[in-house]
N, CA, C and O atoms as a MOPAC input file, in Angstrom:
PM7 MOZYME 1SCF
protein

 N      1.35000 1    -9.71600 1   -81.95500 1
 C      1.04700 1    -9.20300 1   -80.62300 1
 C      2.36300 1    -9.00100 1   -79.86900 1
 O      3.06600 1    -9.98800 1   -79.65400 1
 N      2.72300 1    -7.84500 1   -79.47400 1
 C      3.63900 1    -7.55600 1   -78.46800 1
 C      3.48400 1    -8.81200 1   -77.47300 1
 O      2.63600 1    -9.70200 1   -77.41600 1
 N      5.09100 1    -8.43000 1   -76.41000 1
 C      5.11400 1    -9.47700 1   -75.41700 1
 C      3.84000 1    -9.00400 1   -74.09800 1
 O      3.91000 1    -7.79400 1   -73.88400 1
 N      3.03900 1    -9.52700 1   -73.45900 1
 C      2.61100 1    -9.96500 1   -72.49300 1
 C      3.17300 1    -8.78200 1   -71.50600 1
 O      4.18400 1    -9.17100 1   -70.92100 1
 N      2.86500 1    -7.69800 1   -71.22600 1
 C      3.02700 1    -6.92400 1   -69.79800 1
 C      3.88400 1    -5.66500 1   -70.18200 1
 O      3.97300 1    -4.52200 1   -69.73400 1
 N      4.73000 1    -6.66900 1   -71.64500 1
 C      6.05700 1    -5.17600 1   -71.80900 1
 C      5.36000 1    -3.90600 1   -72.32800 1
 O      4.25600 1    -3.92200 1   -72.87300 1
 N      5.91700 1    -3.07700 1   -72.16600 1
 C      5.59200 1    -1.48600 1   -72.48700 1
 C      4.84800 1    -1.67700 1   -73.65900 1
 O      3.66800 1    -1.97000 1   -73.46000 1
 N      5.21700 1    -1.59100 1   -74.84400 1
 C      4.47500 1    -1.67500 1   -76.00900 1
 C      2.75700 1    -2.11400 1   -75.45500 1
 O      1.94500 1    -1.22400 1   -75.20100 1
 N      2.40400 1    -3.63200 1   -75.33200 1
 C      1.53200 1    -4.44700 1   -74.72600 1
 C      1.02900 1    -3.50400 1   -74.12200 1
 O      0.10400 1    -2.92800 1   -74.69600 1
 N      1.53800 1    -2.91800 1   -72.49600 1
 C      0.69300 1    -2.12900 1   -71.92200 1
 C      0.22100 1    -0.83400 1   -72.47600 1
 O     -0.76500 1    -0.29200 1   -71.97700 1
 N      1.11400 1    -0.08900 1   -73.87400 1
 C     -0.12300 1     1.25500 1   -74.26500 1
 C     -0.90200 1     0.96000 1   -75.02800 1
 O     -1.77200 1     1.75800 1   -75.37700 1
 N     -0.81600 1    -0.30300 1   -75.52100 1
 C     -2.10300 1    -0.87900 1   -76.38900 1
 C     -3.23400 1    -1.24400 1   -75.40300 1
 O     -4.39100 1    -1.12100 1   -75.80300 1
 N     -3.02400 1    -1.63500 1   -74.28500 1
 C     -4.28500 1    -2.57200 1   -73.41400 1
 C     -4.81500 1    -1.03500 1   -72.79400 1
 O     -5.92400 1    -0.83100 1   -72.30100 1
 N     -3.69500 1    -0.00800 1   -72.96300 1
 C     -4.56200 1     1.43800 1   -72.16100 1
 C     -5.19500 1     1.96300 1   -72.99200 1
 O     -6.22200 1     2.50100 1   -72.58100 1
 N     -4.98600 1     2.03200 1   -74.07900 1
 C     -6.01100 1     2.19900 1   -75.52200 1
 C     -7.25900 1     1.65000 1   -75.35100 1
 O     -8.39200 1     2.07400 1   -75.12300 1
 N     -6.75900 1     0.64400 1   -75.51700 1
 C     -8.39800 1    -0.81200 1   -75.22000 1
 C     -8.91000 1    -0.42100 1   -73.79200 1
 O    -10.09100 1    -0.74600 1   -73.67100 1
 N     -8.41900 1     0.14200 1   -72.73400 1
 C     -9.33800 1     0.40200 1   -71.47500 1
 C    -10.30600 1     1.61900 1   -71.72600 1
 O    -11.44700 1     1.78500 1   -71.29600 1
 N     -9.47900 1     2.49100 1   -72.60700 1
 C     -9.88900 1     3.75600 1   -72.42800 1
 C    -11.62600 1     3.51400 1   -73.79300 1
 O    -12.70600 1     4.10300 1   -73.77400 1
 N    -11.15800 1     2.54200 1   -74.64300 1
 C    -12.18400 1     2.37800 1   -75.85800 1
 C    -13.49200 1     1.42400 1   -75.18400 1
 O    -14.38800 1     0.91400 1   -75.85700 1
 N    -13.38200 1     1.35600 1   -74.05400 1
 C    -14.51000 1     0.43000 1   -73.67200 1
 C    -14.99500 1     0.86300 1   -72.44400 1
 O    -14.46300 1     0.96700 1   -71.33800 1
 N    -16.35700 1     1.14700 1   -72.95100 1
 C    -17.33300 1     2.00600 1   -71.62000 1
 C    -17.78700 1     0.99700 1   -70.63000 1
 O    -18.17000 1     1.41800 1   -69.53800 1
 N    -17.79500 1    -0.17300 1   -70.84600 1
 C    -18.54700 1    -0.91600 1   -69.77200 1
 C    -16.66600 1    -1.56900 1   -68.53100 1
 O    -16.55400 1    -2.28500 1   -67.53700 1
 N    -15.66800 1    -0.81200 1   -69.37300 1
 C    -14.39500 1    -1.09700 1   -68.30000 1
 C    -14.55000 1     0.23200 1   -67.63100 1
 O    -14.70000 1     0.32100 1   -66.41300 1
 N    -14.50700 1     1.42300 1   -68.55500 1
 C    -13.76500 1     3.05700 1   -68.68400 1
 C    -14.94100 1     3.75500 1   -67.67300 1
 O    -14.76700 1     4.55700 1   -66.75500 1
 N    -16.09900 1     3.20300 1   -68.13800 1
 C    -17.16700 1     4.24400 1   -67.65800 1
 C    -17.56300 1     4.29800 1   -66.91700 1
 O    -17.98300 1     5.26800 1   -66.28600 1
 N    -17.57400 1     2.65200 1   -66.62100 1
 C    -18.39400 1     1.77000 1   -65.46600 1
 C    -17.57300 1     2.70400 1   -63.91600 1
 O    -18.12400 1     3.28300 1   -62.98000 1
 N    -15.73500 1     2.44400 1   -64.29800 1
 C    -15.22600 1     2.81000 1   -63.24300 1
 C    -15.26000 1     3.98900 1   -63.14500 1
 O    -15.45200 1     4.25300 1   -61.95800 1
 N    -15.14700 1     5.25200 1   -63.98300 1
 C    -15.67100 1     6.63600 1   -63.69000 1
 C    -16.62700 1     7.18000 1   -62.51900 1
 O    -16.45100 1     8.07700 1   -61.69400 1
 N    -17.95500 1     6.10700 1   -62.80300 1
 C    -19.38400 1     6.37200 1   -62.05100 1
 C    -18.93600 1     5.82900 1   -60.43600 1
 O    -19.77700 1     5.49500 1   -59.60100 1
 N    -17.79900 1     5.82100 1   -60.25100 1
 C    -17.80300 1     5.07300 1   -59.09500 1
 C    -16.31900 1     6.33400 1   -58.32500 1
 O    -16.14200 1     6.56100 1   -57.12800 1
 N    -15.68800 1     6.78400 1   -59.24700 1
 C    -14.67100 1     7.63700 1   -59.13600 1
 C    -13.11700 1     6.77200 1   -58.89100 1
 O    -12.20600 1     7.16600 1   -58.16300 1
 N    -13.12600 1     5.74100 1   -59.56300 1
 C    -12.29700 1     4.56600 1   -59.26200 1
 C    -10.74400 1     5.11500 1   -59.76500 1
 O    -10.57500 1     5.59800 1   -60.88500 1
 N     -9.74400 1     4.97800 1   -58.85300 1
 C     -8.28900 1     5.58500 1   -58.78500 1
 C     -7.72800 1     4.48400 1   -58.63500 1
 O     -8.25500 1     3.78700 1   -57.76800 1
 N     -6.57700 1     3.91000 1   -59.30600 1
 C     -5.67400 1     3.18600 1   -58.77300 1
 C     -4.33800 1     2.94600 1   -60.24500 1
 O     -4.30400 1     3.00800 1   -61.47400 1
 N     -3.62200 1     2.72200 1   -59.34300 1
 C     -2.59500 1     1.85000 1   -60.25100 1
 C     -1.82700 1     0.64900 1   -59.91600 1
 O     -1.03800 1     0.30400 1   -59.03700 1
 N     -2.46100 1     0.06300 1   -61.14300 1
 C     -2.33600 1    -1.41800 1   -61.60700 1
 C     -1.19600 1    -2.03100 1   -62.02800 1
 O     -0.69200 1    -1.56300 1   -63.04900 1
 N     -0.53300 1    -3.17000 1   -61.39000 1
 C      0.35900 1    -3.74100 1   -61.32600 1
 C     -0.13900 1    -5.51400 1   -62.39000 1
 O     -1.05500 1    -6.26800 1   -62.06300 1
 N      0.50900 1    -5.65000 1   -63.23100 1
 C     -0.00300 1    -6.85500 1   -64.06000 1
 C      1.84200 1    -7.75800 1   -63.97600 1
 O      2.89400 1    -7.12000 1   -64.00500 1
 N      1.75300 1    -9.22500 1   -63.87700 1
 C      3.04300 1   -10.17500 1   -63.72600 1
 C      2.62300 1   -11.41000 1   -63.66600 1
 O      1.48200 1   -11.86400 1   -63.75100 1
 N      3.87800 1   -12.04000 1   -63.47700 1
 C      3.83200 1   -13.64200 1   -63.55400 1
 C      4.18300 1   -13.99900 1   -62.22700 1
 O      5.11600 1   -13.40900 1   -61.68300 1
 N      3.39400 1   -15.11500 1   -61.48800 1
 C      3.96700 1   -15.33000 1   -60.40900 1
 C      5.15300 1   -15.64400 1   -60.16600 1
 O      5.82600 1   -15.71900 1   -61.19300 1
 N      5.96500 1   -15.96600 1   -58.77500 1
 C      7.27600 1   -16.20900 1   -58.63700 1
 C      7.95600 1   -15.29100 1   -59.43400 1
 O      9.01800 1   -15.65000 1   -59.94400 1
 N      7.41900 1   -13.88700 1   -59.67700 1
 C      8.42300 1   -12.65900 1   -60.03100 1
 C      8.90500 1   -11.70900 1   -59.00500 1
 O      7.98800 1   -11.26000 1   -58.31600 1
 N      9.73900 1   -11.40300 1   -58.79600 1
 C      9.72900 1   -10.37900 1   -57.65900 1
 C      8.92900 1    -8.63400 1   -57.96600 1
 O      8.52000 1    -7.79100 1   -57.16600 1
 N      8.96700 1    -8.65300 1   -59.19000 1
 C      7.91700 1    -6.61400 1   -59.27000 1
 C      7.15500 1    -7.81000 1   -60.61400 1
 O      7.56800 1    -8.85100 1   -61.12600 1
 N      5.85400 1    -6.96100 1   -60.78500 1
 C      5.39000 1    -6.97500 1   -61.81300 1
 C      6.23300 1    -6.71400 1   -63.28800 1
 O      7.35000 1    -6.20100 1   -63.34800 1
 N      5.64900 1    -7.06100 1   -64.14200 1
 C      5.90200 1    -6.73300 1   -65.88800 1
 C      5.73500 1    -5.12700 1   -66.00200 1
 O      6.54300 1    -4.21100 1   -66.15300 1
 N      4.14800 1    -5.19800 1   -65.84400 1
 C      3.57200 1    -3.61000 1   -66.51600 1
 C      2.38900 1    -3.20200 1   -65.55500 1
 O      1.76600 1    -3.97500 1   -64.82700 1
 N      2.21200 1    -1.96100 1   -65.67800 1
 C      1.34300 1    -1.02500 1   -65.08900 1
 C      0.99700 1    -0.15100 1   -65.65900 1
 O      1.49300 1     0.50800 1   -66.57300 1
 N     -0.33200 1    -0.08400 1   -64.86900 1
 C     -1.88800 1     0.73900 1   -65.87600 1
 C     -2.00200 1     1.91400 1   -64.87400 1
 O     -1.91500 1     1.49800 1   -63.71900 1
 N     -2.21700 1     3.63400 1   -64.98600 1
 C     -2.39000 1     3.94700 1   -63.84800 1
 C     -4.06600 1     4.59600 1   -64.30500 1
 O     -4.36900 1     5.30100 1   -65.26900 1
 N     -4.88300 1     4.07500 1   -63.27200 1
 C     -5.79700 1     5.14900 1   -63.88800 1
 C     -6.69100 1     6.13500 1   -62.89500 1
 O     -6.69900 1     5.86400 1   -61.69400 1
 N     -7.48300 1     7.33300 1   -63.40600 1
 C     -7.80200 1     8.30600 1   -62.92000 1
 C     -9.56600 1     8.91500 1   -63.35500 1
 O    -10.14200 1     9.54800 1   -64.24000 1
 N     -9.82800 1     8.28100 1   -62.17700 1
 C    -11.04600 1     8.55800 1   -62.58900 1
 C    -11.79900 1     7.85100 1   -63.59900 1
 O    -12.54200 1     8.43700 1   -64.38700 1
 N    -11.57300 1     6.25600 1   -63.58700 1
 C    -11.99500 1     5.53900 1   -64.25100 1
 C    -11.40300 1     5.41200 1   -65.79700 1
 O    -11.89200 1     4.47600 1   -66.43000 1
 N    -10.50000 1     6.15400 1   -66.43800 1
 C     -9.54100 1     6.10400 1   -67.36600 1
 C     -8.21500 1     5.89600 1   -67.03900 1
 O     -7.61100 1     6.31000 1   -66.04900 1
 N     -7.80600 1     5.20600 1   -67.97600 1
 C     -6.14300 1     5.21000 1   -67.91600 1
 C     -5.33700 1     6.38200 1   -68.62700 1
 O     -5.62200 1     6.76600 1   -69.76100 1
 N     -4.54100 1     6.79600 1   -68.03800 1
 C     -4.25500 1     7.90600 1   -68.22800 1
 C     -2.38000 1     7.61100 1   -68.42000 1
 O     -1.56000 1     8.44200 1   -68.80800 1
 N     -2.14900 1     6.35700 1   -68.05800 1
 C     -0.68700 1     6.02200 1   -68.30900 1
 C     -0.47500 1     4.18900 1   -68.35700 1
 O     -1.16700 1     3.34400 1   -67.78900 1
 N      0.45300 1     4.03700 1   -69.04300 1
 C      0.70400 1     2.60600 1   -68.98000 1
 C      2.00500 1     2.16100 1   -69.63900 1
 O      2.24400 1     2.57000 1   -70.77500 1
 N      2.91900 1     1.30400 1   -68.97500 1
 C      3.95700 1     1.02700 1   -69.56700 1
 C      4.57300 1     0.04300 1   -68.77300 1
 O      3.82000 1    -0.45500 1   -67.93500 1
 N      6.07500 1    -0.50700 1   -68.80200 1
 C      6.88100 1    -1.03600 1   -68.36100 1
 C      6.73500 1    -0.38600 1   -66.89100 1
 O      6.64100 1     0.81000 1   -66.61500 1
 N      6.74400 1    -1.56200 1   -65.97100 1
 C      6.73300 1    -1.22200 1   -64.28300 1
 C      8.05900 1    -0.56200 1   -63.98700 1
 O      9.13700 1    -1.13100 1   -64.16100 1
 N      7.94700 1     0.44400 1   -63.61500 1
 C      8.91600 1     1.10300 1   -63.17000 1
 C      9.59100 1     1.53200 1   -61.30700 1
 O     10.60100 1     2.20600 1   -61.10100 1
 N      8.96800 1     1.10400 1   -60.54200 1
 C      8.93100 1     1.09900 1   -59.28000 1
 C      7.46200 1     1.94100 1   -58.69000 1
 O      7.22700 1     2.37100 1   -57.56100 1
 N      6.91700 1     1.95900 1   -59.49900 1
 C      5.37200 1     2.60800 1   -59.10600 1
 C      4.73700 1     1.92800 1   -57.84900 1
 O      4.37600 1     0.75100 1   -57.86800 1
 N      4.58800 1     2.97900 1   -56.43600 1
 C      3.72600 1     2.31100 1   -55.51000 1
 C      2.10400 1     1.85800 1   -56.41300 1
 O      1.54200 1     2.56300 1   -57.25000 1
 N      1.72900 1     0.73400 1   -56.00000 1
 C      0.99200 1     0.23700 1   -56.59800 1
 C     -0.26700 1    -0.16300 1   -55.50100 1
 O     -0.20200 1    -0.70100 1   -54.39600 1
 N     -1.79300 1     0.48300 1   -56.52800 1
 C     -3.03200 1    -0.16000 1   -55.69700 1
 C     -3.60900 1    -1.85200 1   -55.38400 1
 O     -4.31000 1    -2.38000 1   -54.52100 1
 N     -2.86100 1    -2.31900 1   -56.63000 1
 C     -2.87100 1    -3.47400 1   -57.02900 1
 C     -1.63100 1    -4.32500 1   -57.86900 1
 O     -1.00400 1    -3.88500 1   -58.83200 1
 N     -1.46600 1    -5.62500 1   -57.24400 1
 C     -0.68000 1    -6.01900 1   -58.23200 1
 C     -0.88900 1    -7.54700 1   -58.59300 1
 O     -0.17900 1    -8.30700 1   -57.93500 1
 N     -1.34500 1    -7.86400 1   -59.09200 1
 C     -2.44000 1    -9.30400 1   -60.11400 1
 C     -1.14800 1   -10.20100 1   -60.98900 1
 O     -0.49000 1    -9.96300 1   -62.00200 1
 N     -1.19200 1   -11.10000 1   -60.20200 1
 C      0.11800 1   -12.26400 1   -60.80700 1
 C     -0.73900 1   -13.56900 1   -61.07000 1
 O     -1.58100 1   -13.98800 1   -60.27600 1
 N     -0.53300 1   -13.95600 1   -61.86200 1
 C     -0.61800 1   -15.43000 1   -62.54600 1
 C      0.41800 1   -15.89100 1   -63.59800 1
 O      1.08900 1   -15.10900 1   -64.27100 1
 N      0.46200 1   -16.84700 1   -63.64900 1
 C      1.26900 1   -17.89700 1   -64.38000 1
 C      1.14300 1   -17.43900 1   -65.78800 1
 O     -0.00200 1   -17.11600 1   -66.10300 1
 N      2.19400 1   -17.32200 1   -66.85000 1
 C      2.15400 1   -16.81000 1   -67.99600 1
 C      0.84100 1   -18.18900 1   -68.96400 1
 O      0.62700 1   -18.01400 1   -70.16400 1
 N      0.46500 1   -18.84800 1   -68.55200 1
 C     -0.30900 1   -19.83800 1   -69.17000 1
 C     -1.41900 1   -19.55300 1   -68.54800 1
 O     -2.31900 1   -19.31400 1   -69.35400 1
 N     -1.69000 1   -19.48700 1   -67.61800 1
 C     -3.28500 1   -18.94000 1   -67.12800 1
 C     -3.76100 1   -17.46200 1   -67.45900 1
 O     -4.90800 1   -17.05500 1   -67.27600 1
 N     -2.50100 1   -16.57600 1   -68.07300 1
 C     -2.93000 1   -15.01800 1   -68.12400 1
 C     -3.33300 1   -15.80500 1   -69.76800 1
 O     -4.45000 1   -15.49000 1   -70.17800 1
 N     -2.63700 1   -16.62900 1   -70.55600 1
 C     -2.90300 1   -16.36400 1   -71.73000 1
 C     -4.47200 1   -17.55800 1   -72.09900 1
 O     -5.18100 1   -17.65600 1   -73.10000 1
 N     -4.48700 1   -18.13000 1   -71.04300 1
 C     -6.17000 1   -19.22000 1   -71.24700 1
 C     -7.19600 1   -17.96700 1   -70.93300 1
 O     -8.31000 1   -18.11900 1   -71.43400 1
 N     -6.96900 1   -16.60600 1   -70.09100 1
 C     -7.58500 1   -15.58700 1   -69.98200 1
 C     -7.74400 1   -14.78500 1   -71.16200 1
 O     -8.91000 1   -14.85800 1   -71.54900 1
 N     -7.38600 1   -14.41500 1   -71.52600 1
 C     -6.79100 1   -13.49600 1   -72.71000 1
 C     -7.25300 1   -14.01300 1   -74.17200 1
 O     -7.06200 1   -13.24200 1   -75.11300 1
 N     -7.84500 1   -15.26600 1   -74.41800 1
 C     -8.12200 1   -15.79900 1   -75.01600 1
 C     -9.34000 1   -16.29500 1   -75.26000 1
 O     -9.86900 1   -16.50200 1   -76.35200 1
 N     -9.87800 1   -16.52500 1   -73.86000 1
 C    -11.11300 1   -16.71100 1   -73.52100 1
 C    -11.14600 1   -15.81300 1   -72.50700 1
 O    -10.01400 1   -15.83400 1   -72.02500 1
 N    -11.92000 1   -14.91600 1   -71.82700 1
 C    -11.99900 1   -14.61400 1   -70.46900 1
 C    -13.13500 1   -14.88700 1   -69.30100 1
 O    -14.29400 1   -15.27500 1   -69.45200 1
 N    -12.50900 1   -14.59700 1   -68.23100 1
 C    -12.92200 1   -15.63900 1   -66.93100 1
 C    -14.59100 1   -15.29500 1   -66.98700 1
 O    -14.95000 1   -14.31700 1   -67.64200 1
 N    -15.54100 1   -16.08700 1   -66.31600 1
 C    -16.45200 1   -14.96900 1   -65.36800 1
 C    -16.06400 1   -15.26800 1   -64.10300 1
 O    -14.92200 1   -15.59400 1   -63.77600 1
 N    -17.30300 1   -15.12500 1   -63.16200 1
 C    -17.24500 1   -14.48300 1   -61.75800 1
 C    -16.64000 1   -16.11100 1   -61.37400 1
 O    -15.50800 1   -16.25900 1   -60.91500 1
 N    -17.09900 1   -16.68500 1   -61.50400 1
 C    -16.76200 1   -18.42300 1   -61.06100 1
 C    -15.41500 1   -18.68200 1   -61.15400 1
 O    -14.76300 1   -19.02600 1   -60.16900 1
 N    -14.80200 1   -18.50900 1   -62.56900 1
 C    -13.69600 1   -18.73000 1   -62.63900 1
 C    -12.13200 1   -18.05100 1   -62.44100 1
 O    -11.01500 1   -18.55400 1   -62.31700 1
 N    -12.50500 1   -17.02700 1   -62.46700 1
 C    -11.96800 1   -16.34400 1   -61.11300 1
 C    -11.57600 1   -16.34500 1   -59.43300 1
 O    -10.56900 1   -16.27500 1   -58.72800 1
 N    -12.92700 1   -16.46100 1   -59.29600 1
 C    -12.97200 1   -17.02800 1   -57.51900 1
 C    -12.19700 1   -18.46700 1   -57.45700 1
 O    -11.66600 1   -18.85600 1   -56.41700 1
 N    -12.18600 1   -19.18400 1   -58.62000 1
 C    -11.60500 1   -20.27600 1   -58.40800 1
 C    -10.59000 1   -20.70500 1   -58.44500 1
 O    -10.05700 1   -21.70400 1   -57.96000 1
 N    -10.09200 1   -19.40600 1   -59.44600 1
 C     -8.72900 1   -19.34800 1   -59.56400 1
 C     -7.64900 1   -18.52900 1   -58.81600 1
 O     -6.43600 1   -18.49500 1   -59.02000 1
 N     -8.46500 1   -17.82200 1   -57.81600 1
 C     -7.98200 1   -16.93300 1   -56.78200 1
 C     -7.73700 1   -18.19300 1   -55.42200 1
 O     -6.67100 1   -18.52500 1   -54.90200 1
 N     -9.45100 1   -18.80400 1   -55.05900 1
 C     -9.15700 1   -19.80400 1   -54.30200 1
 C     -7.83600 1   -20.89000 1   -54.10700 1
 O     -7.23200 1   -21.17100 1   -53.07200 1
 N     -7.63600 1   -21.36500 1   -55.44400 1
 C     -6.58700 1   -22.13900 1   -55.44000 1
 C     -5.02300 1   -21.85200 1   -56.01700 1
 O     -4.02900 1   -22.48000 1   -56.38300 1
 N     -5.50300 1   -20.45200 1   -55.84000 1
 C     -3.56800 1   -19.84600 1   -55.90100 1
 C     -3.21800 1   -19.61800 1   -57.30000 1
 O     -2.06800 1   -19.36000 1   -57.65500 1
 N     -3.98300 1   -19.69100 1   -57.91000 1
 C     -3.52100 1   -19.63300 1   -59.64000 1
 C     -3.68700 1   -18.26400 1   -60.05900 1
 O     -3.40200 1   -17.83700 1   -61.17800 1
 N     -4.16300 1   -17.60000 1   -59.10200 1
 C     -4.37500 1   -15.42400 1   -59.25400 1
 C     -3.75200 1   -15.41200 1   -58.15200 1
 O     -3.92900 1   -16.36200 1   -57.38900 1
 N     -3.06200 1   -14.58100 1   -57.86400 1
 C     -2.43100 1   -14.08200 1   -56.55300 1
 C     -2.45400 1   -12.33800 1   -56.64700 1
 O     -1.85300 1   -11.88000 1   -57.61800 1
 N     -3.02800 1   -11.45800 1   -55.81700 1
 C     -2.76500 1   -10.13400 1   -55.64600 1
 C     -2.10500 1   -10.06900 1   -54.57700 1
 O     -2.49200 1   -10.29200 1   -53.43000 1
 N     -0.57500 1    -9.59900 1   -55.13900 1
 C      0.11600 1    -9.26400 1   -53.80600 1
 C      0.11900 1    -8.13300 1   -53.57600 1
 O      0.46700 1    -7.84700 1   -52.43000 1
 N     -0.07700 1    -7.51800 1   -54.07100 1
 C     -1.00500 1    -5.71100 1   -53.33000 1
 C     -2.78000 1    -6.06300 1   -53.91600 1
 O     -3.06000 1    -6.86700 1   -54.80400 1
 N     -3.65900 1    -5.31300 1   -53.22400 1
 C     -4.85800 1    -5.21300 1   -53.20300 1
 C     -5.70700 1    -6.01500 1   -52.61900 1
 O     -5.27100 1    -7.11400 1   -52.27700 1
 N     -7.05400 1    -5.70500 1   -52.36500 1
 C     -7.76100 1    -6.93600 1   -51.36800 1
 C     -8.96700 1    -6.90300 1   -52.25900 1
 O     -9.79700 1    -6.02100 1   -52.48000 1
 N     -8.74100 1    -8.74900 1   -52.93300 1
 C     -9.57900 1    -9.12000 1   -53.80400 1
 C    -10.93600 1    -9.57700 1   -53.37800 1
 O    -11.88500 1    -9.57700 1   -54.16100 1
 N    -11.02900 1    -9.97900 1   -52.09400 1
 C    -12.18000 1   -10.17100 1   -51.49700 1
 C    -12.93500 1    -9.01600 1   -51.15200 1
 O    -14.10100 1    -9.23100 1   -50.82300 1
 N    -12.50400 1    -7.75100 1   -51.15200 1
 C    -13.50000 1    -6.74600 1   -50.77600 1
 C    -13.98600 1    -6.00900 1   -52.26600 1
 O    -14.91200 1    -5.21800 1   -52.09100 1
 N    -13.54600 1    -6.12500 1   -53.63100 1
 C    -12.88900 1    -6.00900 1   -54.67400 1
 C    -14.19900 1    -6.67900 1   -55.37300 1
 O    -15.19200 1    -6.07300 1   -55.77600 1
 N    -13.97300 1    -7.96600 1   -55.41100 1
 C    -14.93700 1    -8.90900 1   -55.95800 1
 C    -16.77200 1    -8.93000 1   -55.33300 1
 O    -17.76500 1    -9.12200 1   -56.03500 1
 N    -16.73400 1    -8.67200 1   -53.86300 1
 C    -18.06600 1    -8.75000 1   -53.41600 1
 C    -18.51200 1    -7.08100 1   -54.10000 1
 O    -19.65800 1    -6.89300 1   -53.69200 1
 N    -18.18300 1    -6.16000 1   -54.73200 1
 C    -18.29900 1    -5.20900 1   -55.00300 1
 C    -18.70800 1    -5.32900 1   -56.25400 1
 O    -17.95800 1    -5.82000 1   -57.09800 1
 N    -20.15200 1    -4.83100 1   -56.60700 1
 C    -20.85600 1    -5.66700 1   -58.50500 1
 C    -19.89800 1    -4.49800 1   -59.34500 1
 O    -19.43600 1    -4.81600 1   -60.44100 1
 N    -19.56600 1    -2.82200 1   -58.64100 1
 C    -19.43300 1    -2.29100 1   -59.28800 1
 C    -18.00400 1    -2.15100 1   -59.78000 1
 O    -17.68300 1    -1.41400 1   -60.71200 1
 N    -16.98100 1    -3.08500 1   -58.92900 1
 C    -15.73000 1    -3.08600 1   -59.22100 1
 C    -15.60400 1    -4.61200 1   -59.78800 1
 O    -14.47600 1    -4.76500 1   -60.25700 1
 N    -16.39400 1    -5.77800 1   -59.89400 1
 C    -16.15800 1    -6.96800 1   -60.07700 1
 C    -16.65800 1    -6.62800 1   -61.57600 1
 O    -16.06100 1    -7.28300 1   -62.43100 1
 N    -17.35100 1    -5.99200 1   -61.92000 1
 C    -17.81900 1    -6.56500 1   -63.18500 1
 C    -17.15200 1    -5.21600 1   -64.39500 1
 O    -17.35300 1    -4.90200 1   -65.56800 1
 N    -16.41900 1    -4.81400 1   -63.42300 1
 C    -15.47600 1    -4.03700 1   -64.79700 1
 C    -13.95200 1    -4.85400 1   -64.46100 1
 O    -13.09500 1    -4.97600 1   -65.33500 1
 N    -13.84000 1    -5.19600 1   -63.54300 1
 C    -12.25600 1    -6.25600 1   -62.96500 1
 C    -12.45900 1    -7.46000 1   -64.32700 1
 O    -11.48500 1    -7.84000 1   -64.97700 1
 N    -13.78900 1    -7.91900 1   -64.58000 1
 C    -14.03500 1    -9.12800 1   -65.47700 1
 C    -13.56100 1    -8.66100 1   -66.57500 1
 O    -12.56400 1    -9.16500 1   -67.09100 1
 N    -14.24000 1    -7.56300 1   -67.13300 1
 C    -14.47000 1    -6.99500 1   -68.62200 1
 C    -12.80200 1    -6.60900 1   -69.12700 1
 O    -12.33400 1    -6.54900 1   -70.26500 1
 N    -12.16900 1    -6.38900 1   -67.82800 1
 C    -10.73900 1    -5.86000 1   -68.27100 1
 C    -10.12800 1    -6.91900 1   -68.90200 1
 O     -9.32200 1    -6.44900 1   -69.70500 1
 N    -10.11800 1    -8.62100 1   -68.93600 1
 C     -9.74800 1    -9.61900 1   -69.47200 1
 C    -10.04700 1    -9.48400 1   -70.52700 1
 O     -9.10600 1    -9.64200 1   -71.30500 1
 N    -11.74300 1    -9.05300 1   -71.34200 1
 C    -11.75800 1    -9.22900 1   -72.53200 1
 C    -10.66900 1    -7.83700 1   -73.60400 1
 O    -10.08900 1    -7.95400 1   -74.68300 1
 N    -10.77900 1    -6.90100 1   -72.85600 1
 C     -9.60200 1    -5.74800 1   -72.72100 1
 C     -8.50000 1    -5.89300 1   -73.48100 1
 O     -8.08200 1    -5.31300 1   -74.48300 1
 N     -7.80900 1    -7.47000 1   -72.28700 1
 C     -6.83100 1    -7.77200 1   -72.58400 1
 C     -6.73500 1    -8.43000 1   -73.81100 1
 O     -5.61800 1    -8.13800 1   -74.23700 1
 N     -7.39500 1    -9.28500 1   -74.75000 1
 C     -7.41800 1    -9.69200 1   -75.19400 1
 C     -7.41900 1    -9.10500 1   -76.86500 1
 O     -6.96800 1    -9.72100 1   -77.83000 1
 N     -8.02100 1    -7.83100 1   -76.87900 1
 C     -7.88300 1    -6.71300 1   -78.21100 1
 C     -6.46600 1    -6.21800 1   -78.28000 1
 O     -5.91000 1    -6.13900 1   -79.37500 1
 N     -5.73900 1    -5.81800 1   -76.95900 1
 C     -4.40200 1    -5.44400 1   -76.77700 1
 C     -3.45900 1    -6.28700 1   -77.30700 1
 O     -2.26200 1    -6.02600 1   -77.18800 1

């Protein structure tokens, strides 16, 4: 497995977004735009970024100074207890609650109360995990 966020890593996990309808499709039906910022906390920029369009990813690589919709930091040991196993809705919130997810771009509370953006936000962990 490539490193965790670096370029390689991220065109494999855009592969795996684009091969899975309940991440790819789900966000289509909704017309979902953004680009995704993935890191370790206490970094100053993210690792890697996903950009996608219309519910596909359409680019992904090494962060390059990309204004970003989102940017999702955790601890290189909690991305990989994810990645391995992945969260549901509980463990998430819990891990957002107590600082162990941090989005320093995006607003995860409007994000999460949303079934149609929370439950492809979940599925992207198992994502991660084929990548």
């Amino acid at each position: 497995m490539a490193d965790l966020f670096f370029d390689e890593w991220m065109k494999s996990f855009m592969e795996q977004w684009n091969a899975e309808p309940e991440l790819s499709d789900a966000l289509a039906q909704i017309g979902f735009n953004s680009v995704i910022g993935y890191g370790f906390d206490g970094e100053d920029q993210p690792r890697g970024v996903i950009a996608v369009e219309n519910g596909k990813a359409t680019s992904a690589g090494a962060f390059n100074g990309e204004e970003l919709n989102w940017d999702i930091r955790c601890s290189d040991a909690q991305w990989q207890k994810w990645i391995s196993k992945p969260p549901g809705m509980m463990g998430l919130g819990m891990a957002f609650t107590s600082g162990k997810m941090k989005f320093k771009v995006g607003d995860y509370g409007a994000m999460i109360k949303d079934p149609r953006m929370a439950g492809p936000f979940i599925k992207s962990f198992t994502v991660m995990g084929r990548s």
